[in-house]
Structures are given as structure tokens and as C-alpha cells.
């Protein structure tokens, strides 16, 4: 989320180039680089269709903004643990693309969901591998 | 519980000797310092082990043979033996090209395992004919850094938690040093490198992993703030709990059903596993905050607070727990994983705390350690 302010030039250094045993291993590595890349990329795109995800996000955002402030707490209380985590994911996704009145209501949702889910639910938004 | 602050820097890792009179710690640099307990609450430094060229990431002290194994970011591991009053190192060739991250002696102390950033585990054993340590690698199917290791009581199975979000149990059977193992709940055929179990369902790097006292269960904590336990059987079932706390960094069994875990929240907590229901429940926070005398606020202080912080609350912004920074490692001090009496935590505040299970049980109501 926050870009680190220290130099990250060390990340461009390929440490394996400076390995003592590099010469012996060079032939083995060349053989590993061949192989179908396009097929992999194609299948990955098919698995996670981006358009479906965006539609789902739009719908959820509409639902969240249509709630009245007083109803939010009750709604959050009715959710089970997994759903609270899912709700947190959608809240943060909504934060990423702020529109006119979404941020205020999302912040209220966030406060109520945080009271139930705690810091753990936010950590799970950050570490989740399946994004919404 | 007693808290001792060794230094101002984080303690990278620690290990106790057999009678718990000495502790070896890495004070966040290339060295290992051994402290000896002098009466009361005093510790004095008696040895400095300087051989590593990079930060020491793992220390383990074998209780029976009194050898220390250390591993570091310089891609090396050393086995230290005490000769007279000096610890002498022996280099172990791990054949890795990334940093070593964790090391553990096996229960019989005839071999040790090193987890590294090279995405493999080095199982090292001593070869008598050549008088040196050799190692064998377990590579497949590990896809990322191995962060934590724990041995099964049968000296053959090894649990590994890694950054590819999985907890795995491998067989580390070395035919040169041991007999064929008998069948376990995790499987019966155990050739070297065989994958006996692989977890699924949790996201997040697996920071710490622990076998139960009997070896029939394995628990792990991962970076998505979850605790999980799996019981070995034909169809292994994984139970996990998504906690509301920050991620946990260390976990250990203190009885067959109870786990103590600690991490970025700076206090240890109890979790109880119910095999019948397949659930893990939060048992309670194991930290007794000191009751500070509540001074009333003067009107002047109230206005000052309002001016500076826009609030007139009396809450302090300090941590109430014993450790003032994340706890990075938990180790059992007295007892064993099936019945622990005391455990020890070290953290990034440079402090070490010894917790007494009986005292915790009696002082916290509703805390039941089954």
C-alpha cells in the first residue's frame, strides 16, 4: 500500500549472476527456460474473467450505499465470520475507486465491520489470494 | 511471569540448554551470545560465538549431546561443540544459494534440518568415515522460502511451513543413521523426501509450525491471522480459526489439545482444539496487565489534551502487555508439548518473558487448559 522510501535498487541485482557455482549450472538453467508460456497465460485469463469481477463489485457497492446508517450495524451483526471477511474485501475495493458519496458510507461500514472482524479481517484483505 | 530485557534490539532467535540455566540468543547481528542465569533475576554473558558472516536466523541447542547448531543469512550452518570452556564451530555445507532461515535438531540429535530461501530443506547428518556433516535436500514440491520446521517424535517426519502458503509434512528418513520407522497416522511408507501431508485452505506465509506431543497432530499459524490444526489420519481434516488479532508468529502445543500462540499483538494467547467437533476456539489472552493507579485528570490536563489531541479521554497510548513489541518465538521451558509447565517468549523488544502455566490458570478466570 505505501511505497517504501528507501532505495530499492538492490532488487535489480541478479544475485545468481554472482554465485560462485554459476558456471557449472549455466547449462541446466538454459534448458528450463523453454516451454509454453502463452498457453499458461491464456488459461489464467479464462479462469478469472475481469469483467465479471467488476460487475460484481459495482452491484455490491450499490447495495452498500443504499443502506441507511442505522441499519448498518444490524446487517453486519447478521453475517458470519467468512462473510465479514468478504465484506471487508468489498469495502476496501470500494475505497480504491471513490465516487461522490461512497466514501462516507463505506467508512461507516468499515467501522462496524472492524468492530466485529478486528484487525484480523483487515489482514486477510491484504493477504488474500483470491481478490474480489 | 518474569520479564528480562537483554538488549534494545530484537532478539532474532533463542535456544535453551538442557537444564535451562543458559540461553543462547542472537542479538540481531552476526553473533550468538550465551547468557548464564546468576541467582535471582540476573543474567550474565559467558560466551560469544562469532563465526557467521550474516545475521543468525536460527539457533537450536541439543539437550542430550549439548551441541548448538546455528544457521544464518550467510548461507551457512555451524555445529558448535563445547571443548573445555570454548565453543568450537564446525562448518556444515548446506549447498544452498540463499539465506538459511530456521534450524532444528531431530529428537534423537543425530541429524538436523535447515529451512532456507532456496526453496528447499537440507537434512544434515554426520558421516563417520569422512568425519564431517553431509546434507541431503528435500526440494519438491516446495515453491518458496521455508520459514519454520518441527520434527515428529519418531525422528523421521518433519513438518515445514513455508512462504508458498502451505504446511507440509515430509519424511526425512536417512538410512545411514536410523532404522526404518513404523507406520504413523500420517502414512506408512516413508522414503526420504516423501510428501506425507500438504495443507490447503489458508492464505498467508506459514510463520510457525508445531507437532503435538504424540505427533498425531500438527498446528500452524499463518500471516492471514489464522491458526490451523490438522490431525493425521487416512482423510486428514484441517480445522482453522480466523482470528481478530494481528498475525501470529509463534505457536506451540502445551497439552494435546491446547496451543499457545503469540505474534504481532505482543501477548501470548491460548487456543483450544476440539478434535471431535473439528474446531479451534480462542481460549483467552495470557497476559496479566499491571493495574496502574488511576490518577484523576486535572482540569488543566483535560484542556491540554483537548488542545493537542482533540479528545479528553484518559486512555494512554502505551501497550499494556509485558512485551512492548512483537513476540517472534515461543519455546517450552519446563515440561514438554504434552504437558507444559513453563514456556518462554522472546520478541522484537529485546526482552524474554517466562510464563508459568499454573499461575496463568489460577489468575485468569474462565481459562481452562485441557
Coordinates of C-alpha atoms in Angstrom, one line a residue:
Chain A
X1 CA 0.0 0.0 0.0
X2 CA 2.7 2.5 0.9
X3 CA 5.8 2.6 -1.3
X4 CA 8.9 2.2 0.8
X5 CA 11.1 5.3 0.8
X6 CA 14.4 3.5 1.0
X7 CA 16.4 2.7 -2.1
X8 CA 15.2 -0.5 -3.8
X9 CA 17.9 -0.6 -6.4
X10 CA 19.2 -3.8 -4.8
X11 CA 16.2 -5.6 -6.2
X12 CA 17.5 -5.1 -9.7
X13 CA 20.7 -7.0 -8.9
X14 CA 20.5 -10.6 -10.1
X15 CA 22.2 -12.4 -7.2
X16 CA 22.5 -15.6 -9.1
X17 CA 24.9 -14.0 -11.6
X18 CA 27.4 -13.6 -8.8
X19 CA 27.1 -17.1 -7.4
X20 CA 30.4 -19.0 -7.2
X21 CA 29.0 -22.1 -8.8
X22 CA 27.3 -20.3 -11.6
X23 CA 29.4 -21.7 -14.4
X24 CA 28.6 -25.3 -13.7
X25 CA 24.9 -24.6 -13.5
X26 CA 24.5 -22.5 -16.6
X27 CA 23.7 -25.3 -19.0
X28 CA 21.0 -26.7 -16.8
X29 CA 19.2 -23.3 -16.5
X30 CA 19.1 -22.7 -20.2
X31 CA 17.1 -25.9 -20.7
X32 CA 14.5 -24.9 -18.1
X33 CA 13.6 -21.7 -19.8
X34 CA 11.9 -23.3 -22.8
X35 CA 8.3 -24.2 -22.6
X36 CA 4.8 -23.0 -23.4
X37 CA 4.1 -19.6 -21.8
X38 CA 1.3 -18.5 -24.0
X39 CA -0.9 -21.4 -23.1
X40 CA -0.5 -20.7 -19.4
X41 CA -1.4 -17.0 -19.7
X42 CA -4.4 -17.8 -21.8
X43 CA -5.8 -20.3 -19.4
X44 CA -5.2 -17.9 -16.5
X45 CA -7.2 -15.2 -18.2
X46 CA -10.1 -17.6 -18.8
X47 CA -10.2 -18.6 -15.1
X48 CA -10.5 -15.1 -13.7
X49 CA -12.7 -13.1 -16.0
X50 CA -12.1 -9.5 -15.1
X51 CA -15.4 -8.2 -16.4
X52 CA -17.4 -10.5 -14.1
X53 CA -15.5 -9.2 -11.1
X54 CA -16.1 -5.6 -12.0
X55 CA -19.8 -6.2 -12.4
X56 CA -20.0 -7.9 -9.0
X57 CA -18.1 -5.0 -7.4
X58 CA -20.5 -2.5 -8.9
X59 CA -23.5 -4.3 -7.6
X60 CA -22.1 -4.7 -4.1
X61 CA -21.2 -1.0 -4.0
X62 CA -24.7 -0.1 -5.0
X63 CA -26.1 -2.3 -2.2
X64 CA -23.8 -0.9 0.4
X65 CA -24.5 2.7 -0.4
X66 CA -28.3 2.1 -0.4
X67 CA -28.2 1.2 3.3
X68 CA -29.3 3.7 5.9
X69 CA -26.7 4.5 8.6
X70 CA -28.8 3.0 11.3
X71 CA -29.3 -0.3 9.6
X72 CA -25.6 -1.0 9.0
X73 CA -24.8 -2.3 12.5
X74 CA -27.6 -4.8 12.4
X75 CA -26.6 -6.0 8.9
X76 CA -23.0 -6.6 10.0
X77 CA -24.2 -8.5 13.1
X78 CA -26.2 -10.9 11.0
X79 CA -23.1 -12.0 9.0
X80 CA -20.9 -15.0 9.9
X81 CA -17.1 -14.8 10.1
X82 CA -16.4 -15.6 6.5
X83 CA -18.9 -13.1 5.3
X84 CA -17.4 -10.4 7.4
X85 CA -14.1 -11.0 5.8
X86 CA -15.7 -10.9 2.3
X87 CA -17.5 -7.6 3.3
X88 CA -14.1 -6.1 4.3
X89 CA -12.7 -7.0 0.9
X90 CA -15.5 -5.3 -0.9
X91 CA -15.2 -2.2 1.4
X92 CA -11.6 -1.8 0.6
X93 CA -12.3 -2.4 -3.1
X94 CA -14.8 0.4 -2.9
X95 CA -12.2 2.7 -1.2
X96 CA -10.0 2.2 -4.2
X97 CA -12.4 3.8 -6.6
X98 CA -14.1 6.6 -4.7
X99 CA -17.2 8.3 -6.1
X100 CA -19.2 11.2 -4.8
X101 CA -20.9 9.8 -1.8
X102 CA -19.5 6.3 -1.5
X103 CA -16.5 7.1 0.9
X104 CA -18.7 8.4 3.7
X105 CA -21.0 5.4 3.8
X106 CA -18.1 3.0 3.3
X107 CA -16.3 4.4 6.2
X108 CA -19.3 3.7 8.4
X109 CA -19.4 0.2 7.0
X110 CA -15.7 -0.1 7.8
X111 CA -16.2 1.0 11.4
X112 CA -18.9 -1.6 12.0
X113 CA -17.2 -4.4 10.2
X114 CA -13.9 -3.6 12.1
X115 CA -15.7 -3.9 15.4
X116 CA -16.8 -7.4 14.6
X117 CA -13.9 -8.6 12.5
X118 CA -11.0 -6.9 14.2
X119 CA -7.5 -6.3 12.7
X120 CA -7.5 -9.9 11.5
X121 CA -10.2 -9.3 8.9
X122 CA -8.1 -6.3 7.5
X123 CA -5.0 -8.5 7.5
X124 CA -7.0 -11.1 5.5
X125 CA -7.9 -8.4 2.9
X126 CA -4.2 -7.7 2.5
X127 CA -3.1 -11.4 2.3
X128 CA -6.0 -12.8 0.3
X129 CA -5.0 -14.6 -2.9
X130 CA -8.5 -14.5 -4.4
X131 CA -9.3 -10.9 -4.7
X132 CA -12.9 -9.6 -5.3
Chain B
X1 CA 5.8 -14.4 34.9
X2 CA 9.2 -12.8 34.8
X3 CA 10.4 -10.4 32.2
X4 CA 14.1 -9.7 31.5
X5 CA 15.3 -7.2 28.9
X6 CA 18.5 -8.4 27.3
X7 CA 19.1 -5.6 24.9
X8 CA 17.4 -2.8 23.0
X9 CA 17.5 -4.6 19.6
X10 CA 15.2 -7.5 18.6
X11 CA 16.2 -11.0 19.7
X12 CA 16.3 -12.8 16.3
X13 CA 16.1 -16.3 17.8
X14 CA 16.9 -18.1 21.1
X15 CA 17.6 -21.6 22.4
X16 CA 17.9 -23.1 25.9
X17 CA 20.3 -25.6 27.2
X18 CA 19.2 -28.8 28.9
X19 CA 18.8 -27.6 32.5
X20 CA 17.6 -24.2 31.4
X21 CA 20.4 -22.4 33.1
X22 CA 21.8 -20.9 29.9
X23 CA 20.2 -19.3 27.0
X24 CA 21.8 -18.7 23.6
X25 CA 20.4 -15.7 21.7
X26 CA 21.2 -13.8 18.6
X27 CA 21.1 -10.0 19.3
X28 CA 20.2 -9.1 15.8
X29 CA 23.7 -9.3 14.4
X30 CA 26.2 -11.9 13.2
X31 CA 26.9 -13.3 16.6
X32 CA 25.4 -15.7 19.2
X33 CA 25.6 -14.7 22.8
X34 CA 25.2 -17.2 25.6
X35 CA 23.9 -15.9 28.9
X36 CA 24.0 -17.8 32.2
X37 CA 21.5 -17.3 34.9
X38 CA 23.0 -15.9 38.1
X39 CA 20.8 -16.0 41.1
X40 CA 17.6 -14.0 41.3
X41 CA 16.8 -12.2 38.1
X42 CA 20.3 -11.6 36.8
X43 CA 21.8 -12.9 33.6
X44 CA 25.5 -12.6 32.7
X45 CA 27.0 -13.1 29.3
X46 CA 29.5 -16.0 29.3
X47 CA 30.2 -16.8 25.7
X48 CA 30.2 -15.0 22.4
X49 CA 30.0 -17.2 19.3
X50 CA 31.4 -15.3 16.3
X51 CA 31.7 -17.2 13.1
X52 CA 28.8 -16.2 10.9
X53 CA 29.1 -13.5 8.2
X54 CA 25.4 -12.7 8.1
X55 CA 22.6 -12.4 10.6
X56 CA 22.0 -15.6 12.6
X57 CA 18.4 -16.6 11.8
X58 CA 18.1 -19.9 13.7
X59 CA 19.7 -21.5 16.9
X60 CA 18.9 -24.9 18.3
X61 CA 20.5 -26.4 21.4
X62 CA 20.5 -30.2 21.6
X63 CA 19.8 -31.1 25.2
X64 CA 21.5 -34.5 25.4
X65 CA 24.6 -34.1 23.3
X66 CA 25.0 -30.4 24.3
X67 CA 25.7 -29.2 20.8
X68 CA 24.4 -26.0 19.3
X69 CA 23.5 -25.6 15.7
X70 CA 23.2 -22.1 14.2
X71 CA 22.2 -21.0 10.7
X72 CA 22.4 -17.6 9.1
X73 CA 21.8 -15.4 6.1
X74 CA 25.4 -16.1 5.0
X75 CA 24.0 -19.5 3.7
X76 CA 26.0 -21.5 6.3
X77 CA 25.2 -23.5 9.3
X78 CA 27.7 -24.3 12.1
X79 CA 27.6 -27.1 14.7
X80 CA 29.2 -25.8 17.9
X81 CA 30.7 -28.2 20.5
X82 CA 31.9 -27.2 23.9
X83 CA 35.6 -28.1 24.3
X84 CA 36.7 -27.2 27.8
X85 CA 35.3 -23.7 28.2
X86 CA 35.2 -22.7 24.5
X87 CA 32.6 -23.4 21.9
X88 CA 34.3 -24.6 18.7
X89 CA 32.4 -24.4 15.4
X90 CA 32.3 -26.9 12.6
X91 CA 31.1 -25.7 9.2
X92 CA 28.2 -27.7 7.6
X93 CA 28.0 -27.4 3.8
X94 CA 24.3 -26.8 3.1
X95 CA 24.7 -26.3 -0.7
X96 CA 22.1 -23.5 -0.7
X97 CA 22.3 -20.3 -2.6
X98 CA 20.0 -18.2 -0.4
X99 CA 19.8 -17.5 3.3
X100 CA 19.1 -20.2 5.8
X101 CA 16.0 -19.3 7.9
X102 CA 15.4 -21.9 10.5
X103 CA 17.2 -24.9 12.0
X104 CA 16.0 -27.8 14.3
X105 CA 17.8 -30.8 15.8
X106 CA 15.9 -34.0 15.5
X107 CA 14.6 -35.6 18.7
X108 CA 17.5 -38.2 18.7
X109 CA 20.0 -35.4 17.8
X110 CA 21.6 -37.5 15.1
X111 CA 20.5 -35.1 12.4
X112 CA 19.2 -31.6 11.9
X113 CA 17.1 -29.8 9.3
X114 CA 17.7 -26.4 7.9
X115 CA 15.0 -24.4 6.0
X116 CA 16.2 -21.8 3.6
X117 CA 15.2 -19.2 1.0
X118 CA 16.5 -21.6 -1.7
X119 CA 13.1 -23.3 -1.5
X120 CA 14.4 -26.5 0.0
X121 CA 15.1 -28.2 3.3
X122 CA 18.7 -29.5 4.0
X123 CA 18.7 -32.6 6.2
X124 CA 22.2 -32.9 7.6
X125 CA 23.7 -35.9 9.4
X126 CA 27.2 -36.8 10.5
X127 CA 29.2 -39.2 8.3
X128 CA 31.6 -41.1 10.5
X129 CA 34.0 -42.3 7.7
X130 CA 34.8 -38.8 6.4
X131 CA 34.3 -37.1 9.8
X132 CA 32.1 -34.3 8.5
X133 CA 28.4 -33.3 8.1
X134 CA 26.7 -34.1 4.8
X135 CA 23.3 -33.0 3.7
X136 CA 20.5 -34.2 1.6
X137 CA 17.9 -31.9 0.0
X138 CA 14.2 -32.1 0.0
X139 CA 13.0 -29.9 -2.9
X140 CA 9.7 -31.0 -4.4
X141 CA 7.1 -29.6 -4.1
X142 CA 8.3 -26.6 -2.1
X143 CA 7.8 -23.4 -4.1
X144 CA 9.1 -20.7 -1.7
X145 CA 11.2 -20.0 1.4
X146 CA 10.8 -22.4 4.2
X147 CA 10.1 -20.4 7.4
X148 CA 9.6 -22.9 10.1
X149 CA 10.4 -26.6 10.9
X150 CA 9.4 -29.1 13.5
X151 CA 10.3 -32.7 14.0
X152 CA 7.9 -35.6 14.8
X153 CA 8.8 -37.6 17.9
X154 CA 9.7 -40.6 15.7
X155 CA 12.8 -38.7 14.4
X156 CA 11.7 -39.3 10.8
X157 CA 8.8 -37.0 9.9
X158 CA 9.5 -33.3 9.5
X159 CA 6.8 -30.6 9.3
X160 CA 7.7 -27.5 7.3
X161 CA 5.9 -24.2 7.0
X162 CA 6.8 -22.1 4.0
X163 CA 6.0 -18.8 2.2
X164 CA 4.1 -20.6 -0.5
X165 CA 1.2 -20.6 2.0
X166 CA 1.4 -24.3 2.7
X167 CA 2.3 -26.5 5.7
X168 CA 3.8 -29.8 4.6
X169 CA 5.0 -33.0 6.4
X170 CA 7.9 -34.7 4.7
X171 CA 9.8 -37.9 5.5
X172 CA 13.4 -37.2 6.4
X173 CA 14.4 -40.8 6.8
X174 CA 18.2 -41.2 6.4
X175 CA 19.0 -44.9 6.1
X176 CA 22.7 -44.3 7.2
X177 CA 21.7 -43.2 10.7
X178 CA 18.5 -45.0 11.6
X179 CA 16.1 -47.9 11.3
X180 CA 13.0 -48.0 9.2
X181 CA 10.2 -46.2 11.1
X182 CA 7.0 -47.9 12.0
X183 CA 3.7 -46.7 10.5
X184 CA 2.2 -43.4 11.8
X185 CA -1.2 -41.7 11.4
X186 CA 0.5 -39.7 8.6
X187 CA 1.3 -42.7 6.5
X188 CA 3.3 -45.9 6.5
X189 CA 5.7 -45.7 3.5
X190 CA 8.3 -43.1 4.4
X191 CA 11.2 -43.0 1.9
X192 CA 13.4 -39.9 2.0
X193 CA 11.6 -36.7 0.7
X194 CA 8.2 -38.3 0.6
X195 CA 5.4 -35.8 1.0
X196 CA 3.1 -37.2 3.7
X197 CA 0.7 -34.2 4.0
X198 CA 0.1 -30.9 2.4
X199 CA -2.3 -28.3 3.7
X200 CA -4.7 -26.2 1.8
X201 CA -7.2 -23.5 2.7
X202 CA -5.1 -20.9 4.4
X203 CA -3.6 -17.9 2.6
X204 CA -0.5 -16.3 4.1
X205 CA 3.0 -17.3 4.9
X206 CA 3.2 -20.0 7.4
X207 CA 5.3 -18.4 10.2
X208 CA 5.4 -21.3 12.7
X209 CA 4.6 -24.9 12.9
X210 CA 4.4 -27.4 15.7
X211 CA 3.8 -31.1 16.1
X212 CA 1.8 -32.2 19.2
X213 CA 3.5 -34.2 21.9
X214 CA 2.3 -37.5 20.4
X215 CA 3.0 -36.4 16.8
X216 CA -0.6 -37.2 15.8
X217 CA -1.4 -33.5 15.3
X218 CA 0.3 -30.6 13.7
X219 CA -0.6 -26.9 14.2
X220 CA 0.5 -23.9 12.3
X221 CA -0.1 -20.1 12.2
X222 CA 0.0 -18.1 9.1
X223 CA 0.1 -14.5 8.1
X224 CA -3.6 -14.1 7.3
X225 CA -4.2 -14.2 11.1
X226 CA -5.3 -17.8 11.2
X227 CA -4.5 -20.8 13.4
X228 CA -4.9 -24.2 12.0
X229 CA -4.6 -27.8 13.3
X230 CA -4.6 -31.0 11.3
X231 CA -5.0 -34.5 12.8
X232 CA -3.2 -37.2 10.9
X233 CA -5.4 -40.0 9.5
X234 CA -6.5 -41.6 6.2
X235 CA -8.5 -38.5 5.5
X236 CA -6.8 -35.7 7.3
X237 CA -9.1 -32.9 8.3
X238 CA -7.8 -29.4 8.7
X239 CA -9.6 -27.2 11.3
X240 CA -8.8 -23.5 11.2
X241 CA -9.7 -20.4 13.1
X242 CA -9.7 -16.9 11.6
X243 CA -8.7 -14.7 14.5
X244 CA -9.4 -11.0 15.0
X245 CA -5.8 -10.3 16.1
X246 CA -2.8 -9.4 14.1
X247 CA -0.8 -12.3 12.5
X248 CA 0.8 -14.7 14.9
X249 CA 4.5 -15.6 14.6
X250 CA 5.0 -18.5 17.0
X251 CA 2.9 -21.4 18.2
X252 CA 3.4 -24.4 20.4
X253 CA 1.3 -27.2 21.9
X254 CA 1.2 -27.1 25.7
X255 CA -1.1 -30.1 26.0
X256 CA -2.5 -32.4 23.4
X257 CA -5.5 -30.0 23.0
X258 CA -4.2 -26.6 23.9
X259 CA -2.0 -24.3 21.9
X260 CA -0.2 -21.1 22.9
X261 CA 0.4 -18.7 20.1
X262 CA 1.9 -15.2 20.1
X263 CA 2.8 -12.7 17.4
X264 CA 2.4 -9.1 16.4
X265 CA -0.1 -8.3 19.2
X266 CA 2.7 -8.7 21.7
X267 CA 0.9 -11.1 24.1
X268 CA 0.5 -14.9 24.1
X269 CA -2.9 -16.3 23.7
X270 CA -4.5 -19.7 24.3
X271 CA -6.3 -21.7 21.7
X272 CA -8.2 -24.9 22.4
X273 CA -8.6 -27.6 19.7
X274 CA -11.6 -30.0 19.8
X275 CA -11.0 -32.9 17.6
X276 CA -14.5 -34.3 17.8
X277 CA -16.1 -31.1 16.6
X278 CA -13.1 -30.2 14.5
X279 CA -13.0 -26.7 15.9
X280 CA -10.4 -24.3 17.3
X281 CA -11.6 -21.8 19.9
X282 CA -9.9 -18.8 21.4
X283 CA -9.2 -19.6 25.0
X284 CA -8.1 -16.2 26.3
X285 CA -5.4 -13.7 26.4
X286 CA -2.5 -14.8 28.6
X287 CA -1.2 -11.5 29.8
X288 CA -2.0 -10.0 33.1
X289 CA -1.8 -6.2 32.7
X290 CA -0.5 -4.4 35.6
X291 CA -3.1 -2.3 37.4
X292 CA -1.7 1.1 37.3
X293 CA -3.1 3.6 39.8
X294 CA -5.6 5.7 38.1
X295 CA -4.8 9.3 38.6
X296 CA -7.6 11.7 38.1
X297 CA -7.1 14.3 35.4
X298 CA -6.8 17.9 36.5
X299 CA -8.8 20.4 34.5
X300 CA -5.6 21.8 33.1
X301 CA -4.6 18.4 31.7
X302 CA -8.0 18.0 30.2
X303 CA -7.8 21.2 28.3
X304 CA -4.3 20.4 27.2
X305 CA -5.5 17.1 25.9
X306 CA -8.3 18.7 24.1
X307 CA -5.9 21.2 22.5
X308 CA -3.3 18.7 21.5
X309 CA -5.2 15.6 20.7
X310 CA -8.8 16.8 20.3
X311 CA -10.0 14.4 22.8
X312 CA -10.4 14.4 26.6
X313 CA -10.1 10.7 27.1
X314 CA -7.8 9.4 29.7
X315 CA -6.6 6.4 27.7
X316 CA -2.8 6.1 27.4
X317 CA -1.2 5.3 24.1
X318 CA 1.1 2.7 25.6
X319 CA 0.9 -1.1 25.3
X320 CA -0.3 -2.9 28.4
X321 CA 1.4 -6.2 27.7
X322 CA 4.6 -7.4 29.1
X323 CA 6.4 -7.4 25.7
X324 CA 6.5 -4.0 24.2
X325 CA 6.9 -5.2 20.6
X326 CA 6.0 -8.3 18.6
X327 CA 6.8 -11.7 20.0
X328 CA 8.8 -13.7 17.5
X329 CA 9.5 -17.0 19.2
X330 CA 7.9 -19.3 21.8
X331 CA 9.8 -22.2 23.4
X332 CA 8.9 -24.7 26.0
X333 CA 10.9 -24.3 29.2
X334 CA 9.6 -26.8 31.6
X335 CA 7.7 -30.0 30.7
X336 CA 7.1 -31.0 27.1
X337 CA 4.5 -30.5 24.4
X338 CA 2.0 -32.8 26.1
X339 CA 2.2 -31.2 29.5
X340 CA 4.0 -27.9 29.6
X341 CA 4.6 -26.1 32.9
X342 CA 6.5 -23.1 31.8
X343 CA 7.1 -21.5 28.4
X344 CA 9.3 -18.6 27.3
X345 CA 8.8 -15.9 24.7
X346 CA 11.3 -13.6 23.1
X347 CA 10.5 -10.6 21.0
X348 CA 11.5 -7.7 19.0
X349 CA 11.7 -5.5 22.1
X350 CA 14.9 -7.5 23.1
X351 CA 13.1 -9.0 26.0
X352 CA 12.5 -12.5 27.3
X353 CA 9.5 -13.5 29.4
X354 CA 9.0 -16.7 31.2
X355 CA 5.4 -17.7 31.7
X356 CA 4.1 -20.2 34.3
X357 CA 1.1 -22.1 33.2
X358 CA -0.2 -22.8 36.7
X359 CA 0.0 -19.2 37.6
X360 CA -1.8 -18.1 34.5
X361 CA -4.6 -20.7 35.0
X362 CA -5.2 -19.6 38.6
X363 CA -5.1 -15.8 37.9
X364 CA -7.3 -15.7 34.9
X365 CA -10.8 -16.9 35.5
X366 CA -12.5 -18.8 32.7
X367 CA -9.1 -20.0 31.5
X368 CA -9.2 -23.7 31.1
X369 CA -6.3 -25.6 29.7
X370 CA -7.5 -29.1 28.8

